[in-house]
Amino acid sequence: MRRGIYFSMDALLATMLLVSGIMAFRILYIAPNNAFMDYTSRDIGNVMADISCQDAGLPYLEQLMENGTLRDNNASFLEKLGELWAQNKKYEMRKLLNDFRRKYLPESEFSVYIQNELVYNTYHESETNIVSAKRMVSGITANRTQTGYIARAIASKAVKNNTLVVMGDVITSAVTNPWGWNNYNSVYVVYTVDIPDGADISDAYWFIEAAWTDNKFSAYINGNYIGSSNGDATFTNLKDYFHSGRNYAEVVYSYGWGGYEGGEDGASHIVVKYTVNTTNTVADMSRHYFADVRSKCSIRYKKPVFISGELDSVYVNMSVNSTNATLIINYNGNDYLISKKSVVNYSAIWSDSEIRSQLAGYGLNYTNFTGKFVWFDVDLDTYESSEYTGNLRELFNKSYIYTEQELSSIVYKYIDITDTVDDYDYSEQQSGDFYRKVNWYYNYSNSSIPLFLKAQFAWLYYTGTTPSQVVKSNHIILYQSPPLIHEFARFGHDGDSVINGRNNFSLSFSYGYAVNPFNSFVTFSYLVPNMVPYGATFDTEGEALNDAKERLNETLGNAIEALNVETEALGIGRVPSLWGPILVEVRSWK
Amino acid sequence: MAGLRLINMRDKGQAYWMDYSMALFLFLVMLSIFLASLSNIESDSGIQEMKKKADFVSNTFLEEGMPLRWTSDNFSKIGFRVGKKLSKLRIYEFDGMTYYDEKSALALRYDFAVVFTNGSGAIQNLGNLCVIGKEMNITSRNRIAYYGNNFTDFIIKNMTGFNADIYTDEKLFSNLDNYTLLVLENPDFVDGNYSFAEKREMLENFVQAGNKIIFGGNLGGDAFNVSFVNAFGKNATFIREVSEMDIMQNESLNLSYNYAVNGSVDVLASGDGHIVFARWNYGNGTVYYLSNFSVRNKKKDIIKLIRYNINGLCGNFDFDSIDSDALVKIQRLCIVENRILTMEVYLWK
């Protein structure tokens, strides 16, 4: 009988192994990632912002209009919600939202927050798979009957600590001939570093990582030699080499002891820390200029562009010296050929309609790109990783990619802050300083508006392996291979997954892929309002002004110091007053 | 390991065979589940691809097209959005294409169908239109009636196409409750069993309740808070954009007219100072007046106006008619003209 028990135990063991195998297989290969498919919160926010009160068809809203609680039937439903919130009429607000849901979305679960205050909830939120969308709204409060003074304050001039980061691109050109020997080519890469006028530079450094670990290189800033090395190097204490205005950072790559190509692997970055008196320094997010590149072999230039908002149009304007040029768009690790063109008068241009229609042929449209890095790969002449030197090929720095996109939040009346994310941990060493699991941590306060997180990675890939790649923001999966992204040099996401408090951005790879957290670079950008709206009503003008200044200082926080504060007090007595802007957030879940 | 033990012990007794049989049975059951799971995973990846496509289709429809007022002949990109809302006219343009062309415009290899539903889940009739894409045999009923004496060919032909009830006598007034839109062509309601005042009161009550009337020619007297006068001319010009018809300001309207309207109205087109085409609200409804339906141009646009104002009923989506084991559905909340509806996109292999 004991042997019989062994048979049964074998069977049970085999059963357990198979069940575990099936579960592991399903988790690894078909992990759910449906966040991108759920538009409920975005649609609700859009519809509430776009539908007029008269078209909303809600009897209770009509009743509020008739009894004078609200006015202006042509205003949007969202504006009237904001107005009720400003009047502290929470019952009316909840009833309207409940009527809206019962009439149009009886099956949906969602909640509405105004200025991070929960004002409506259909049911308890589930802990996972919550999708959020935000809208700004402001307006006029009707029927305010209090008398007294209200005040608002605006920081018309402020000083802020800021960091300029110029992230290098993936640029390669052959430094070996077809036999694998030195072809005596040099690959010149010149980055433009624009520092705001009047900036006071406190620190600067430059990390350079060559395309192949053996490449030799020499670096110059504004024509001044700063050093040479092989593979990679960090040059520090460079603040005296830079000045406000336009700067040039040049690096010249050449053959080392075997690597086929000279150039950069996308991990290089120049960091300049400075303070400047300003209210807004958000860079022009529509034009993305290329670095100046010269080489006597064909050139491959891969430029990542972060699409932070809704993308309306794209075109690529290349100013180059070559026979032909090829444009490929790489998204989520897949290459999509746009076309190969002959260069005429040093110019090759890809129009929006051409790019749009080519992508449509692959089943892609621009909305796929929102909140992600998209790679624009340009080859000057048919690219060879090993070849004899020939004519000089040049890619001029007036070449650019134009992306017409709307920021997901309103920049006006906000001060943008970019912080480097320096708090990280790592585990599962692959080799040297390269690790397979890395977490970055940063704090976010809900008094500001999150813009985006951008990351640049010093990466290591063992060719021939097929490692898994998973990227998460606060446990929300943003990317999961396949396909395997060989050059995992960039990743970014918008503010939708950012939460109040401590945030976690994490990378997780299996054997064969790793990043070096010490030479990687993560930044988080957000907007801080440079004003506070009219607040509570006070008996005297002085009290109202002091309250406005205190609220402004609290809002600006430690990163910004107000130099000039303009205040405005308003005596009120049975007159309408302004409210907002306020942030309305819709969260949905299933 | 279990198999080796079995060979060594096969003569040891029946109890071991029972155990062995049970173990083998369990193993085979689990192996079947494993193989079925593998098959499901392949199927899941296909579904994911379809979901992405459905996602793409819904986003495309909710975006603006290129050009903004594209037609089936000139579009470089389709999209139903115009301003903050989805335009029924853009939906009609898309619906006017062949199913093959619709799929080509969406770069779609799957079959697809799109319906618009209200909060109760009932499919909405967007002007003689219940479904976009694959013909799904969703029954529709348009609550529209036509009354006329001197039929204009292109009008009556399209009224038939819209399944309108056609009247030439006063029976119309007994059945007004069945309709939400009346098209009246040169009605001249003076004669008959009902007096003009009685007919006017019934028509005004009809519009007051939120319904619509499009009429042309001579009504027989003043009504709807406006007056009708004799006025003569041959041409008119649109003095404003008419979104219901895709008409832009300053476009010409070629018609011979004998009547014009006076009163507080939105003037759409005028000729020699006479208002020959107008729109105004009466109670909760809307009235359109055109001096003469027998226009020499803009015939399609007149039909667009009629179709735009059609309301009606649709039957249910018959899922059984879809012969596929892979069906994907995406729902998007949107505004179609002035109504909040849910766009449901279905894709299947």
Short mmCIF file of N, CA, C and O in Angstrom, two decimals, chain A residues 1-8 10-12 14-15 18-19 21-22 25-26 29-30 33-34 36-37 39-40 42-44 46-47 49-52 55-56 100 102-106 352-353 356 360-368, chain B residues 1-2 5-6 9 12 15-16 19-20 22-23 26-27 30-31 33-34 37-38 40-41 44-45 48 51-53 55-56 58-60 62-63 66 77 81 84-85 107 118-120 330-335 337-342:
data_model
loop_
_atom_site.label_atom_id
_atom_site.label_comp_id
_atom_site.label_asym_id
_atom_site.label_seq_id
_atom_site.Cartn_x
_atom_site.Cartn_y
_atom_site.Cartn_z
N MET A 1 0.82 -1.20 0.00
CA MET A 1 0.00 0.00 0.00
C MET A 1 0.86 1.26 0.00
O MET A 1 0.49 2.29 -0.52
N ARG A 2 2.02 1.19 0.68
CA ARG A 2 2.87 2.37 0.71
C ARG A 2 3.28 2.77 -0.70
O ARG A 2 3.31 3.95 -1.04
N ARG A 3 3.58 1.73 -1.55
CA ARG A 3 3.97 2.05 -2.94
C ARG A 3 2.81 2.70 -3.69
O ARG A 3 2.97 3.56 -4.53
N GLY A 4 1.58 2.21 -3.36
CA GLY A 4 0.39 2.83 -3.97
C GLY A 4 0.31 4.30 -3.63
O GLY A 4 -0.01 5.15 -4.47
N ILE A 5 0.62 4.62 -2.39
CA ILE A 5 0.60 6.03 -1.98
C ILE A 5 1.62 6.82 -2.79
O ILE A 5 1.37 7.94 -3.21
N TYR A 6 2.77 6.17 -3.06
CA TYR A 6 3.78 6.87 -3.87
C TYR A 6 3.23 7.22 -5.25
O TYR A 6 3.44 8.30 -5.77
N PHE A 7 2.47 6.27 -5.88
CA PHE A 7 1.88 6.56 -7.20
C PHE A 7 0.98 7.79 -7.11
O PHE A 7 1.02 8.70 -7.93
N SER A 8 0.11 7.78 -6.08
CA SER A 8 -0.83 8.90 -5.93
C SER A 8 -0.08 10.20 -5.73
O SER A 8 -0.42 11.24 -6.28
N ASP A 10 2.92 10.89 -6.73
CA ASP A 10 3.52 11.27 -8.03
C ASP A 10 2.51 12.00 -8.89
O ASP A 10 2.80 13.04 -9.49
N ALA A 11 1.30 11.42 -8.94
CA ALA A 11 0.26 12.02 -9.77
C ALA A 11 -0.07 13.42 -9.28
O ALA A 11 -0.19 14.38 -10.06
N LEU A 12 -0.21 13.54 -7.95
CA LEU A 12 -0.54 14.86 -7.40
C LEU A 12 0.56 15.86 -7.67
O LEU A 12 0.32 17.02 -8.03
N ALA A 14 2.74 15.78 -10.13
CA ALA A 14 2.71 16.13 -11.56
C ALA A 14 1.59 17.14 -11.83
O ALA A 14 1.77 18.10 -12.57
N THR A 15 0.43 16.91 -11.17
CA THR A 15 -0.69 17.83 -11.35
C THR A 15 -0.32 19.23 -10.91
O THR A 15 -0.55 20.21 -11.62
N LEU A 18 2.08 20.89 -13.32
CA LEU A 18 1.43 21.34 -14.55
C LEU A 18 0.60 22.59 -14.31
O LEU A 18 0.63 23.54 -15.09
N VAL A 19 -0.16 22.59 -13.20
CA VAL A 19 -0.99 23.76 -12.88
C VAL A 19 -0.10 24.99 -12.72
O VAL A 19 -0.38 26.06 -13.26
N GLY A 21 2.84 25.43 -13.98
CA GLY A 21 3.39 25.78 -15.30
C GLY A 21 2.41 26.59 -16.12
O GLY A 21 2.75 27.60 -16.72
N ILE A 22 1.17 26.13 -16.11
CA ILE A 22 0.15 26.84 -16.89
C ILE A 22 -0.03 28.26 -16.37
O ILE A 22 -0.06 29.23 -17.11
N PHE A 25 2.96 30.40 -17.22
CA PHE A 25 2.98 30.69 -18.67
C PHE A 25 2.00 31.82 -19.01
O PHE A 25 2.31 32.74 -19.74
N ARG A 26 0.83 31.71 -18.42
CA ARG A 26 -0.19 32.72 -18.73
C ARG A 26 0.21 34.07 -18.18
O ARG A 26 0.03 35.10 -18.81
N TYR A 29 3.20 35.47 -20.41
CA TYR A 29 3.00 35.77 -21.83
C TYR A 29 1.71 36.52 -22.14
O TYR A 29 1.60 37.12 -23.18
N ILE A 30 0.78 36.48 -21.26
CA ILE A 30 -0.44 37.25 -21.57
C ILE A 30 -0.87 38.06 -20.36
O ILE A 30 -2.03 38.11 -20.01
N ASN A 33 -2.72 44.00 -19.88
CA ASN A 33 -2.21 45.36 -20.01
C ASN A 33 -3.26 46.15 -20.79
O ASN A 33 -3.04 46.55 -21.91
N ASN A 34 -4.39 46.31 -20.13
CA ASN A 34 -5.50 46.90 -20.86
C ASN A 34 -5.70 48.37 -20.56
O ASN A 34 -6.67 48.97 -20.98
N PHE A 36 -4.40 50.96 -21.65
CA PHE A 36 -4.47 51.84 -22.80
C PHE A 36 -5.79 51.73 -23.55
O PHE A 36 -6.12 52.54 -24.37
N MET A 37 -6.53 50.69 -23.24
CA MET A 37 -7.78 50.48 -23.96
C MET A 37 -8.95 51.18 -23.27
O MET A 37 -10.02 51.26 -23.83
N TYR A 39 -10.91 54.14 -22.14
CA TYR A 39 -11.03 55.58 -22.37
C TYR A 39 -12.14 56.20 -21.52
O TYR A 39 -12.50 57.34 -21.74
N THR A 40 -12.72 55.43 -20.62
CA THR A 40 -13.91 55.92 -19.93
C THR A 40 -13.65 57.25 -19.25
O THR A 40 -14.42 58.21 -19.42
N ARG A 42 -11.30 59.51 -19.70
CA ARG A 42 -11.01 60.58 -20.65
C ARG A 42 -12.28 61.03 -21.37
O ARG A 42 -12.56 62.21 -21.53
N ASP A 43 -13.09 60.03 -21.79
CA ASP A 43 -14.32 60.37 -22.50
C ASP A 43 -15.28 61.15 -21.61
O ASP A 43 -15.92 62.11 -22.05
N ILE A 44 -15.39 60.72 -20.34
CA ILE A 44 -16.31 61.43 -19.44
C ILE A 44 -15.84 62.87 -19.27
O ILE A 44 -16.64 63.82 -19.35
N ASN A 46 -13.99 64.69 -21.29
CA ASN A 46 -14.18 65.42 -22.54
C ASN A 46 -15.64 65.79 -22.75
O ASN A 46 -15.97 66.92 -23.12
N VAL A 47 -16.51 64.81 -22.54
CA VAL A 47 -17.94 65.08 -22.79
C VAL A 47 -18.47 66.13 -21.81
O VAL A 47 -19.19 67.04 -22.20
N ALA A 49 -16.83 68.49 -20.49
CA ALA A 49 -16.26 69.79 -20.86
C ALA A 49 -16.86 70.33 -22.15
O ALA A 49 -16.87 71.53 -22.37
N ASP A 50 -17.34 69.44 -23.01
CA ASP A 50 -17.80 69.87 -24.33
C ASP A 50 -19.31 70.05 -24.43
O ASP A 50 -19.81 70.78 -25.29
N ILE A 51 -20.07 69.37 -23.59
CA ILE A 51 -21.53 69.45 -23.73
C ILE A 51 -22.05 70.71 -23.04
O ILE A 51 -21.60 71.05 -21.94
N SER A 52 -22.93 71.41 -23.71
CA SER A 52 -23.50 72.61 -23.09
C SER A 52 -24.60 72.19 -22.13
O SER A 52 -25.15 71.09 -22.23
N ASP A 55 -27.81 71.21 -23.80
CA ASP A 55 -27.78 69.93 -24.50
C ASP A 55 -27.62 68.74 -23.55
O ASP A 55 -27.81 67.60 -23.96
N ALA A 56 -27.22 69.03 -22.30
CA ALA A 56 -26.97 67.93 -21.37
C ALA A 56 -28.26 67.17 -21.07
O ALA A 56 -28.23 65.98 -20.75
N PHE A 100 -26.25 62.59 -14.27
CA PHE A 100 -25.46 62.41 -15.50
C PHE A 100 -25.14 60.92 -15.68
O PHE A 100 -25.30 60.36 -16.76
N ARG A 102 -26.64 58.28 -14.29
CA ARG A 102 -27.83 57.44 -14.49
C ARG A 102 -28.36 57.55 -15.91
O ARG A 102 -28.83 56.58 -16.47
N LYS A 103 -28.24 58.76 -16.49
CA LYS A 103 -28.79 58.93 -17.83
C LYS A 103 -27.86 58.39 -18.91
O LYS A 103 -28.30 57.78 -19.88
N TYR A 104 -26.57 58.62 -18.74
CA TYR A 104 -25.66 58.31 -19.85
C TYR A 104 -24.74 57.12 -19.60
O TYR A 104 -24.27 56.51 -20.55
N LEU A 105 -24.42 56.84 -18.33
CA LEU A 105 -23.44 55.78 -18.06
C LEU A 105 -23.89 54.90 -16.89
O LEU A 105 -23.16 54.76 -15.91
N PRO A 106 -25.08 54.35 -16.98
CA PRO A 106 -25.58 53.60 -15.82
C PRO A 106 -24.72 52.40 -15.46
O PRO A 106 -24.75 51.95 -14.33
N ASP A 352 3.77 65.65 -43.24
CA ASP A 352 2.84 65.03 -42.29
C ASP A 352 1.96 64.00 -42.99
O ASP A 352 1.75 62.90 -42.47
N SER A 353 1.46 64.37 -44.17
CA SER A 353 0.53 63.44 -44.83
C SER A 353 1.24 62.15 -45.23
O SER A 353 0.67 61.06 -45.12
N ARG A 356 1.84 60.20 -41.95
CA ARG A 356 0.54 59.74 -41.42
C ARG A 356 0.01 58.56 -42.23
O ARG A 356 -0.44 57.55 -41.68
N ALA A 360 -0.52 54.74 -41.14
CA ALA A 360 -1.87 54.15 -41.21
C ALA A 360 -1.81 52.79 -41.91
O ALA A 360 -2.54 51.86 -41.56
N GLY A 361 -0.89 52.69 -42.88
CA GLY A 361 -0.73 51.43 -43.58
C GLY A 361 -0.24 50.32 -42.65
O GLY A 361 -0.47 49.14 -42.90
N TYR A 362 0.44 50.73 -41.56
CA TYR A 362 0.89 49.74 -40.58
C TYR A 362 -0.13 49.58 -39.44
O TYR A 362 0.15 48.93 -38.44
N GLY A 363 -1.28 50.26 -39.58
CA GLY A 363 -2.29 50.17 -38.52
C GLY A 363 -1.99 51.07 -37.34
O GLY A 363 -2.48 50.82 -36.24
N LEU A 364 -1.17 52.10 -37.55
CA LEU A 364 -0.83 53.02 -36.45
C LEU A 364 -1.40 54.39 -36.72
O LEU A 364 -1.50 54.82 -37.87
N ASN A 365 -1.79 55.09 -35.68
CA ASN A 365 -2.08 56.52 -35.84
C ASN A 365 -1.39 57.27 -34.70
O ASN A 365 -0.84 56.66 -33.79
N TYR A 366 -1.46 58.59 -34.77
CA TYR A 366 -0.68 59.39 -33.85
C TYR A 366 -1.11 59.21 -32.39
O TYR A 366 -0.31 59.42 -31.48
N THR A 367 -2.36 58.85 -32.18
CA THR A 367 -2.80 58.71 -30.79
C THR A 367 -2.05 57.60 -30.07
O THR A 367 -1.94 57.61 -28.85
N ASN A 368 -1.49 56.64 -30.84
CA ASN A 368 -0.70 55.58 -30.21
C ASN A 368 0.51 56.14 -29.49
O ASN A 368 1.04 55.52 -28.56
N MET B 1 9.92 9.00 -13.64
CA MET B 1 10.23 8.14 -12.51
C MET B 1 9.07 7.21 -12.18
O MET B 1 9.23 6.06 -11.85
N ALA B 2 7.87 7.75 -12.28
CA ALA B 2 6.69 6.93 -11.96
C ALA B 2 6.58 5.75 -12.90
O ALA B 2 6.26 4.65 -12.49
N ARG B 5 8.96 2.77 -11.90
CA ARG B 5 8.45 2.05 -10.74
C ARG B 5 7.35 1.10 -11.17
O ARG B 5 7.28 -0.01 -10.71
N LEU B 6 6.54 1.50 -12.07
CA LEU B 6 5.41 0.69 -12.49
C LEU B 6 5.88 -0.63 -13.10
O LEU B 6 5.39 -1.68 -12.75
N MET B 9 6.88 -3.13 -10.61
CA MET B 9 5.90 -3.55 -9.63
C MET B 9 4.64 -4.09 -10.25
O MET B 9 3.63 -4.22 -9.58
N LYS B 12 2.67 -6.79 -8.51
CA LYS B 12 2.53 -6.70 -7.06
C LYS B 12 1.09 -6.65 -6.59
O LYS B 12 0.80 -6.83 -5.45
N ALA B 15 -4.18 -3.15 -6.52
CA ALA B 15 -4.26 -1.81 -5.91
C ALA B 15 -3.29 -0.87 -6.61
O ALA B 15 -3.61 0.29 -6.85
N TYR B 16 -2.12 -1.39 -6.97
CA TYR B 16 -1.16 -0.53 -7.66
C TYR B 16 -1.68 -0.12 -9.04
O TYR B 16 -1.50 0.98 -9.49
N ASP B 19 -4.07 2.67 -8.69
CA ASP B 19 -3.34 3.93 -8.45
C ASP B 19 -2.74 4.45 -9.74
O ASP B 19 -2.81 5.63 -10.06
N TYR B 20 -2.16 3.47 -10.45
CA TYR B 20 -1.51 3.87 -11.71
C TYR B 20 -2.55 4.46 -12.67
O TYR B 20 -2.33 5.51 -13.29
N MET B 22 -5.37 5.88 -11.97
CA MET B 22 -5.81 7.20 -11.50
C MET B 22 -4.75 8.26 -11.85
O MET B 22 -5.07 9.36 -12.31
N ALA B 23 -3.49 7.90 -11.61
CA ALA B 23 -2.40 8.85 -11.90
C ALA B 23 -2.37 9.19 -13.39
O ALA B 23 -2.25 10.35 -13.77
N LEU B 26 -5.28 11.43 -14.26
CA LEU B 26 -5.04 12.82 -13.82
C LEU B 26 -4.03 13.51 -14.74
O LEU B 26 -4.20 14.66 -15.14
N PHE B 27 -3.00 12.78 -15.08
CA PHE B 27 -1.96 13.35 -15.93
C PHE B 27 -2.52 13.74 -17.31
O PHE B 27 -2.26 14.83 -17.81
N MET B 30 -4.71 16.85 -17.09
CA MET B 30 -3.92 18.07 -16.98
C MET B 30 -3.21 18.40 -18.28
O MET B 30 -3.07 19.56 -18.65
N LEU B 31 -2.76 17.35 -18.97
CA LEU B 31 -2.10 17.59 -20.26
C LEU B 31 -3.09 18.22 -21.25
O LEU B 31 -2.74 19.15 -21.99
N ILE B 33 -5.67 20.05 -20.46
CA ILE B 33 -5.89 21.45 -20.05
C ILE B 33 -4.73 22.31 -20.51
O ILE B 33 -4.90 23.43 -21.00
N PHE B 34 -3.52 21.78 -20.39
CA PHE B 34 -2.33 22.53 -20.79
C PHE B 34 -2.35 22.86 -22.29
O PHE B 34 -2.12 24.00 -22.70
N SER B 37 -4.90 25.37 -23.01
CA SER B 37 -4.44 26.68 -22.57
C SER B 37 -3.52 27.31 -23.60
O SER B 37 -3.60 28.50 -23.89
N LEU B 38 -2.63 26.46 -24.19
CA LEU B 38 -1.74 26.96 -25.24
C LEU B 38 -2.55 27.53 -26.40
O LEU B 38 -2.27 28.61 -26.91
N ASN B 40 -5.55 28.68 -26.24
CA ASN B 40 -6.21 29.92 -25.80
C ASN B 40 -5.25 31.09 -25.86
O ASN B 40 -5.63 32.21 -26.17
N ILE B 41 -3.97 30.84 -25.53
CA ILE B 41 -2.99 31.93 -25.53
C ILE B 41 -2.81 32.47 -26.94
O ILE B 41 -2.78 33.67 -27.17
N ASP B 44 -5.74 34.48 -27.56
CA ASP B 44 -5.68 35.74 -26.82
C ASP B 44 -4.85 36.78 -27.55
O ASP B 44 -5.19 37.95 -27.57
N SER B 45 -3.72 36.35 -28.14
CA SER B 45 -2.87 37.33 -28.81
C SER B 45 -3.60 37.89 -30.03
O SER B 45 -3.48 39.06 -30.36
N GLN B 48 -5.98 40.43 -28.72
CA GLN B 48 -5.28 41.69 -28.38
C GLN B 48 -5.08 42.54 -29.63
O GLN B 48 -5.25 43.76 -29.59
N LYS B 51 -8.26 44.10 -30.50
CA LYS B 51 -8.60 45.19 -29.58
C LYS B 51 -7.86 46.46 -29.99
O LYS B 51 -8.41 47.56 -29.95
N LYS B 52 -6.59 46.29 -30.37
CA LYS B 52 -5.81 47.45 -30.80
C LYS B 52 -6.45 48.09 -32.02
O LYS B 52 -6.52 49.31 -32.15
N LYS B 53 -6.92 47.25 -32.93
CA LYS B 53 -7.54 47.77 -34.14
C LYS B 53 -8.84 48.49 -33.81
O LYS B 53 -9.14 49.56 -34.36
N ASP B 55 -9.52 49.87 -31.07
CA ASP B 55 -9.05 51.09 -30.42
C ASP B 55 -8.73 52.14 -31.48
O ASP B 55 -9.14 53.31 -31.39
N PHE B 56 -8.02 51.72 -32.50
CA PHE B 56 -7.63 52.62 -33.60
C PHE B 56 -8.87 53.16 -34.32
O PHE B 56 -8.98 54.35 -34.61
N SER B 58 -11.96 53.43 -33.18
CA SER B 58 -12.74 54.37 -32.35
C SER B 58 -12.04 55.71 -32.28
O SER B 58 -12.68 56.76 -32.36
N ASN B 59 -10.72 55.70 -32.14
CA ASN B 59 -9.99 56.98 -32.08
C ASN B 59 -10.10 57.73 -33.40
O ASN B 59 -10.25 58.95 -33.41
N THR B 60 -10.02 57.00 -34.50
CA THR B 60 -10.13 57.64 -35.81
C THR B 60 -11.47 58.34 -35.94
O THR B 60 -11.55 59.49 -36.37
N LEU B 62 -13.39 59.44 -33.64
CA LEU B 62 -13.56 60.56 -32.70
C LEU B 62 -12.65 61.74 -33.02
O LEU B 62 -12.74 62.77 -32.38
N GLU B 63 -11.79 61.58 -34.02
CA GLU B 63 -10.91 62.69 -34.41
C GLU B 63 -11.52 63.47 -35.56
O GLU B 63 -12.48 63.04 -36.17
N MET B 66 -9.51 64.97 -42.45
CA MET B 66 -8.77 65.93 -43.27
C MET B 66 -9.24 65.81 -44.72
O MET B 66 -9.18 64.71 -45.26
N LYS B 77 -7.96 61.79 -44.68
CA LYS B 77 -8.15 61.07 -43.41
C LYS B 77 -9.60 61.23 -43.02
O LYS B 77 -10.15 62.33 -43.13
N ARG B 81 -15.36 64.05 -36.07
CA ARG B 81 -15.42 65.23 -35.22
C ARG B 81 -15.36 66.51 -36.04
O ARG B 81 -14.53 66.65 -36.94
N LYS B 84 -16.45 70.48 -31.27
CA LYS B 84 -16.48 69.67 -30.06
C LYS B 84 -17.35 68.43 -30.21
O LYS B 84 -17.44 67.63 -29.29
N LYS B 85 -18.02 68.30 -31.34
CA LYS B 85 -19.00 67.23 -31.47
C LYS B 85 -18.76 66.38 -32.71
O LYS B 85 -18.09 66.82 -33.64
N ALA B 107 -7.87 51.05 -43.06
CA ALA B 107 -6.78 50.07 -43.15
C ALA B 107 -7.12 48.85 -42.30
O ALA B 107 -6.33 48.39 -41.48
N ASN B 118 -27.99 55.00 -26.60
CA ASN B 118 -28.22 55.93 -25.50
C ASN B 118 -27.88 55.24 -24.18
O ASN B 118 -27.41 54.09 -24.16
N GLY B 119 -28.15 55.92 -23.06
CA GLY B 119 -27.78 55.37 -21.76
C GLY B 119 -28.47 54.07 -21.44
O GLY B 119 -27.98 53.27 -20.65
N SER B 120 -29.62 53.82 -22.09
CA SER B 120 -30.33 52.56 -21.85
C SER B 120 -29.82 51.44 -22.73
O SER B 120 -30.30 50.32 -22.64
N ILE B 330 -15.65 47.88 -28.36
CA ILE B 330 -15.12 49.02 -27.61
C ILE B 330 -16.21 50.07 -27.52
O ILE B 330 -16.91 50.34 -28.49
N GLN B 331 -16.36 50.66 -26.34
CA GLN B 331 -17.39 51.69 -26.15
C GLN B 331 -16.72 53.02 -25.87
O GLN B 331 -15.78 53.09 -25.07
N ARG B 332 -17.20 54.07 -26.52
CA ARG B 332 -16.67 55.42 -26.29
C ARG B 332 -17.82 56.40 -26.10
O ARG B 332 -18.74 56.44 -26.90
N LEU B 333 -17.75 57.15 -25.04
CA LEU B 333 -18.75 58.18 -24.81
C LEU B 333 -18.44 59.39 -25.69
O LEU B 333 -17.27 59.80 -25.77
N CYS B 334 -19.43 59.95 -26.35
CA CYS B 334 -19.16 61.06 -27.26
C CYS B 334 -20.42 61.91 -27.41
O CYS B 334 -21.50 61.55 -26.91
N ILE B 335 -20.25 63.03 -28.08
CA ILE B 335 -21.39 63.91 -28.35
C ILE B 335 -21.66 63.86 -29.85
O ILE B 335 -20.79 64.21 -30.64
N GLU B 337 -23.83 65.55 -32.55
CA GLU B 337 -24.60 66.79 -32.65
C GLU B 337 -24.88 67.28 -31.23
O GLU B 337 -23.96 67.65 -30.56
N ASN B 338 -26.12 67.23 -30.75
CA ASN B 338 -26.39 67.78 -29.42
C ASN B 338 -26.72 66.72 -28.38
O ASN B 338 -27.25 67.04 -27.33
N ARG B 339 -26.41 65.49 -28.68
CA ARG B 339 -26.79 64.42 -27.76
C ARG B 339 -25.58 63.63 -27.29
O ARG B 339 -24.67 63.35 -28.07
N ILE B 340 -25.59 63.24 -26.03
CA ILE B 340 -24.53 62.39 -25.52
C ILE B 340 -24.91 60.94 -25.80
O ILE B 340 -25.96 60.47 -25.38
N LEU B 341 -24.07 60.27 -26.56
CA LEU B 341 -24.33 58.88 -26.93
C LEU B 341 -23.07 58.05 -26.71
O LEU B 341 -21.98 58.60 -26.53
N THR B 342 -23.25 56.77 -26.73
CA THR B 342 -22.11 55.86 -26.64
C THR B 342 -21.87 55.25 -28.02
O THR B 342 -22.80 54.68 -28.61
#
